[in-house]
GROMACS .gro file of N, CA and C in nm:
model
  258
    1MET      N    1   0.087  -0.117   0.006
    1MET     CA    2   0.016   0.000   0.012
    1MET      C    3   0.092   0.116  -0.008
    2CYS      N    4   0.047   0.203  -0.089
    2CYS     CA    5   0.117   0.331  -0.090
    2CYS      C    6   0.018   0.463  -0.056
    3ILE      N    7   0.061   0.561   0.056
    3ILE     CA    8   0.005   0.655   0.076
    3ILE      C    9   0.053   0.789   0.086
    4PHE      N   10  -0.014   0.920   0.079
    4PHE     CA   11   0.059   1.028   0.064
    4PHE      C   12   0.150   1.033  -0.041
    5CYS      N   13   0.105   0.977  -0.152
    5CYS     CA   14   0.195   1.005  -0.283
    5CYS      C   15   0.197   1.128  -0.357
    6LYS      N   16   0.304   1.179  -0.376
    6LYS     CA   17   0.305   1.328  -0.445
    6LYS      C   18   0.460   1.336  -0.530
    7ILE      N   19   0.428   1.370  -0.647
    7ILE     CA   20   0.554   1.391  -0.758
    7ILE      C   21   0.607   1.533  -0.697
    8VAL      N   22   0.725   1.562  -0.699
    8VAL     CA   23   0.805   1.639  -0.662
    8VAL      C   24   0.859   1.679  -0.774
    9GLU      N   25   0.829   1.815  -0.840
    9GLU     CA   26   0.875   1.875  -0.970
    9GLU      C   27   1.005   1.940  -0.928
   10GLY      N   28   1.104   1.975  -1.037
   10GLY     CA   29   1.225   2.027  -1.034
   10GLY      C   30   1.262   2.097  -1.174
   11GLU      N   31   1.353   2.160  -1.158
   11GLU     CA   32   1.409   2.238  -1.278
   11GLU      C   33   1.453   2.154  -1.397
   12ILE      N   34   1.515   2.033  -1.354
   12ILE     CA   35   1.608   1.961  -1.430
   12ILE      C   36   1.530   1.828  -1.399
   13PRO      N   37   1.543   1.721  -1.492
   13PRO     CA   38   1.519   1.590  -1.461
   13PRO      C   39   1.584   1.520  -1.334
   14CYS      N   40   1.697   1.571  -1.301
   14CYS     CA   41   1.741   1.504  -1.179
   14CYS      C   42   1.683   1.554  -1.049
   15ASP      N   43   1.625   1.674  -1.077
   15ASP     CA   44   1.560   1.736  -0.936
   15ASP      C   45   1.405   1.675  -0.916
   16TYR      N   46   1.382   1.604  -1.003
   16TYR     CA   47   1.239   1.544  -0.978
   16TYR      C   48   1.259   1.432  -0.866
   17GLY      N   49   1.142   1.409  -0.803
   17GLY     CA   50   1.127   1.288  -0.704
   17GLY      C   51   0.991   1.274  -0.700
   18TYR      N   52   0.974   1.169  -0.562
   18TYR     CA   53   0.859   1.139  -0.531
   18TYR      C   54   0.835   1.116  -0.372
   19TYR      N   55   0.736   1.187  -0.316
   19TYR     CA   56   0.711   1.171  -0.178
   19TYR      C   57   0.592   1.045  -0.171
   20TYR      N   58   0.624   0.965  -0.058
   20TYR     CA   59   0.553   0.869  -0.027
   20TYR      C   60   0.550   0.805   0.112
   21ALA      N   61   0.458   0.728   0.162
   21ALA     CA   62   0.460   0.658   0.278
   21ALA      C   63   0.403   0.516   0.220
   22SER      N   64   0.489   0.402   0.256
   22SER     CA   65   0.417   0.293   0.212
   22SER      C   66   0.437   0.176   0.299
   23LEU      N   67   0.364   0.045   0.285
   23LEU     CA   68   0.366  -0.063   0.371
   23LEU      C   69   0.378  -0.156   0.260
   24ILE      N   70   0.477  -0.262   0.302
   24ILE     CA   71   0.489  -0.372   0.224
   24ILE      C   72   0.498  -0.503   0.309
   25GLY      N   73   0.414  -0.617   0.299
   25GLY     CA   74   0.417  -0.717   0.366
   25GLY      C   75   0.387  -0.843   0.308
   26ASN      N   76   0.386  -0.938   0.383
   26ASN     CA   77   0.331  -1.098   0.358
   26ASN      C   78   0.235  -1.160   0.442
   27GLY      N   79   0.165  -1.220   0.396
   27GLY     CA   80   0.042  -1.289   0.472
   27GLY      C   81  -0.044  -1.367   0.387
   28THR      N   82  -0.158  -1.378   0.461
   28THR     CA   83  -0.292  -1.485   0.415
   28THR      C   84  -0.398  -1.391   0.396
   29ALA      N   85  -0.435  -1.439   0.238
   29ALA     CA   86  -0.580  -1.351   0.214
   29ALA      C   87  -0.672  -1.455   0.214
   30GLU      N   88  -0.813  -1.420   0.257
   30GLU     CA   89  -0.925  -1.481   0.251
   30GLU      C   90  -1.056  -1.396   0.245
   31PHE      N   91  -1.142  -1.452   0.167
   31PHE     CA   92  -1.279  -1.383   0.113
   31PHE      C   93  -1.360  -1.385   0.240
   32VAL      N   94  -1.404  -1.287   0.263
   32VAL     CA   95  -1.527  -1.265   0.387
   32VAL      C   96  -1.639  -1.290   0.335
   33GLU      N   97  -1.712  -1.391   0.404
   33GLU     CA   98  -1.855  -1.443   0.328
   33GLU      C   99  -1.950  -1.360   0.420
   34ASP      N  100  -1.938  -1.349   0.548
   34ASP     CA  101  -2.036  -1.343   0.660
   34ASP      C  102  -2.067  -1.191   0.606
   35ALA      N  103  -2.219  -1.170   0.626
   35ALA     CA  104  -2.264  -1.040   0.586
   35ALA      C  105  -2.224  -0.935   0.716
   36GLU      N  106  -2.223  -0.968   0.826
   36GLU     CA  107  -2.189  -0.875   0.937
   36GLU      C  108  -2.037  -0.831   0.945
   37GLN      N  109  -1.970  -0.941   0.905
   37GLN     CA  110  -1.820  -0.897   0.892
   37GLN      C  111  -1.792  -0.809   0.742
   38LYS      N  112  -1.874  -0.830   0.644
   38LYS     CA  113  -1.868  -0.732   0.546
   38LYS      C  114  -1.897  -0.576   0.578
   39LYS      N  115  -2.010  -0.572   0.664
   39LYS     CA  116  -2.076  -0.470   0.701
   39LYS      C  117  -1.961  -0.381   0.779
   40TYR      N  118  -1.913  -0.450   0.888
   40TYR     CA  119  -1.786  -0.414   0.954
   40TYR      C  120  -1.688  -0.371   0.859
   41ALA      N  121  -1.630  -0.429   0.766
   41ALA     CA  122  -1.514  -0.370   0.696
   41ALA      C  123  -1.558  -0.262   0.627
   42LEU      N  124  -1.678  -0.279   0.559
   42LEU     CA  125  -1.720  -0.126   0.479
   42LEU      C  126  -1.747  -0.008   0.593
   43ASP      N  127  -1.780  -0.051   0.698
   43ASP     CA  128  -1.784   0.060   0.772
   43ASP      C  129  -1.672   0.149   0.834
   44MET      N  130  -1.543   0.038   0.837
   44MET     CA  131  -1.400   0.076   0.888
   44MET      C  132  -1.346   0.192   0.753
   45VAL      N  133  -1.410   0.120   0.621
   45VAL     CA  134  -1.366   0.216   0.520
   45VAL      C  135  -1.418   0.361   0.508
   46MET      N  136  -1.562   0.336   0.530
   46MET     CA  137  -1.634   0.475   0.527
   46MET      C  138  -1.582   0.553   0.631
   47LYS      N  139  -1.560   0.515   0.745
   47LYS     CA  140  -1.531   0.592   0.839
   47LYS      C  141  -1.392   0.643   0.821
   48HIS      N  142  -1.302   0.594   0.780
   48HIS     CA  143  -1.180   0.649   0.717
   48HIS      C  144  -1.168   0.758   0.635
   49GLN      N  145  -1.272   0.721   0.537
   49GLN     CA  146  -1.292   0.821   0.425
   49GLN      C  147  -1.363   0.939   0.460
   50THR      N  148  -1.463   0.920   0.564
   50THR     CA  149  -1.566   1.033   0.577
   50THR      C  150  -1.560   1.079   0.744
   51GLY      N  151  -1.514   0.981   0.804
   51GLY     CA  152  -1.533   1.024   0.975
   51GLY      C  153  -1.681   0.977   1.024
   52LYS      N  154  -1.769   0.953   0.952
   52LYS     CA  155  -1.876   0.896   1.001
   52LYS      C  156  -1.884   0.753   1.046
   53GLU      N  157  -1.937   0.729   1.179
   53GLU     CA  158  -1.908   0.586   1.214
   53GLU      C  159  -1.997   0.439   1.152
   54THR      N  160  -2.118   0.479   1.124
   54THR     CA  161  -2.194   0.387   1.077
   54THR      C  162  -2.271   0.418   0.971
   55TRP      N  163  -2.308   0.314   0.870
   55TRP     CA  164  -2.398   0.325   0.767
   55TRP      C  165  -2.477   0.236   0.735
   56GLU      N  166  -2.602   0.253   0.659
   56GLU     CA  167  -2.683   0.169   0.633
   56GLU      C  168  -2.647   0.116   0.491
   57TYR      N  169  -2.682  -0.017   0.456
   57TYR     CA  170  -2.634  -0.094   0.338
   57TYR      C  171  -2.745  -0.151   0.299
   58ASP      N  172  -2.777  -0.149   0.174
   58ASP     CA  173  -2.877  -0.237   0.077
   58ASP      C  174  -2.836  -0.388   0.119
   59PRO      N  175  -2.906  -0.469   0.156
   59PRO     CA  176  -2.879  -0.638   0.146
   59PRO      C  177  -2.802  -0.679   0.005
   60ARG      N  178  -2.867  -0.612  -0.105
   60ARG     CA  179  -2.803  -0.649  -0.205
   60ARG      C  180  -2.649  -0.603  -0.260
   61TRP      N  181  -2.634  -0.490  -0.190
   61TRP     CA  182  -2.501  -0.426  -0.183
   61TRP      C  183  -2.409  -0.519  -0.102
   62ILE      N  184  -2.437  -0.558   0.021
   62ILE     CA  185  -2.371  -0.671   0.076
   62ILE      C  186  -2.339  -0.801   0.020
   63LYS      N  187  -2.442  -0.841  -0.025
   63LYS     CA  188  -2.440  -0.962  -0.111
   63LYS      C  189  -2.296  -0.943  -0.242
   64ALA      N  190  -2.345  -0.817  -0.297
   64ALA     CA  191  -2.248  -0.825  -0.420
   64ALA      C  192  -2.114  -0.773  -0.414
   65VAL      N  193  -2.075  -0.697  -0.274
   65VAL     CA  194  -1.974  -0.661  -0.258
   65VAL      C  195  -1.863  -0.786  -0.229
   66CYS      N  196  -1.737  -0.774  -0.260
   66CYS     CA  197  -1.627  -0.873  -0.245
   66CYS      C  198  -1.533  -0.816  -0.134
   67ILE      N  199  -1.517  -0.865  -0.010
   67ILE     CA  200  -1.427  -0.823   0.087
   67ILE      C  201  -1.312  -0.919   0.115
   68ILE      N  202  -1.191  -0.860   0.108
   68ILE     CA  203  -1.066  -0.965   0.115
   68ILE      C  204  -0.998  -0.922   0.240
   69LYS      N  205  -0.986  -1.026   0.333
   69LYS     CA  206  -0.921  -0.996   0.469
   69LYS      C  207  -0.787  -1.032   0.450
   70VAL      N  208  -0.699  -0.950   0.473
   70VAL     CA  209  -0.556  -0.997   0.488
   70VAL      C  210  -0.496  -1.011   0.605
   71GLU      N  211  -0.469  -1.111   0.650
   71GLU     CA  212  -0.369  -1.112   0.782
   71GLU      C  213  -0.200  -1.110   0.748
   72LEU      N  214  -0.148  -1.020   0.797
   72LEU     CA  215  -0.014  -0.990   0.767
   72LEU      C  216   0.062  -1.085   0.896
   73SER      N  217   0.164  -1.146   0.804
   73SER     CA  218   0.262  -1.233   0.891
   73SER      C  219   0.386  -1.145   0.943
   74GLU      N  220   0.429  -1.069   0.821
   74GLU     CA  221   0.545  -0.946   0.867
   74GLU      C  222   0.492  -0.833   0.749
   75TYR      N  223   0.565  -0.725   0.795
   75TYR     CA  224   0.541  -0.593   0.721
   75TYR      C  225   0.659  -0.524   0.765
   76CYS      N  226   0.688  -0.412   0.661
   76CYS     CA  227   0.769  -0.314   0.706
   76CYS      C  228   0.748  -0.202   0.631
   77VAL      N  229   0.766  -0.074   0.690
   77VAL     CA  230   0.713   0.030   0.634
   77VAL      C  231   0.849   0.129   0.583
   78LYS      N  232   0.799   0.242   0.493
   78LYS     CA  233   0.903   0.311   0.464
   78LYS      C  234   0.841   0.466   0.404
   79GLN      N  235   0.926   0.565   0.418
   79GLN     CA  236   0.878   0.692   0.380
   79GLN      C  237   0.958   0.782   0.319
   80HIS      N  238   0.925   0.856   0.246
   80HIS     CA  239   1.019   0.979   0.206
   80HIS      C  240   0.918   1.061   0.177
   81LYS      N  241   0.904   1.193   0.254
   81LYS     CA  242   0.775   1.278   0.236
   81LYS      C  243   0.839   1.411   0.322
   82ALA      N  244   0.980   1.462   0.328
   82ALA     CA  245   1.013   1.595   0.367
   82ALA      C  246   0.929   1.691   0.290
   83GLY      N  247   0.883   1.774   0.361
   83GLY     CA  248   0.801   1.904   0.325
   83GLY      C  249   0.652   1.871   0.248
   84MET      N  250   0.607   1.726   0.251
   84MET     CA  251   0.505   1.717   0.200
   84MET      C  252   0.385   1.737   0.274
   85ARG      N  253   0.275   1.789   0.218
   85ARG     CA  254   0.150   1.811   0.271
   85ARG      C  255   0.037   1.738   0.225
   86LYS      N  256  -0.067   1.684   0.303
   86LYS     CA  257  -0.146   1.619   0.272
   86LYS      C  258  -0.245   1.688   0.147
   0.00000   0.00000   0.00000
C-alpha cells in the first residue's frame, strides 16, 4: 500500500522525485462471506474516508461486494515525505 503519494517537480530531470509512505508485507488473504463482517469492513473504510461511524447498506450491496481480509505475518514501512503536505 502506498499513501501520501506526490510527485516533486524540479527544474531539471534529476531534481524530480516522489514523496510517499508505504507498507509492504506478507500474509494470507481470505474472502469474507459473512454479511456482518462485510458490513464491519465497509464501515471501517467509510469511517476512514468520511469520519462517519456507521452506515446503512442495502442487503443486495452486501451480497454483491467482495471483501478480502488480509492477515499480515510480517511487514515493513518506509517513507520519503520531507516537506510534503496532505
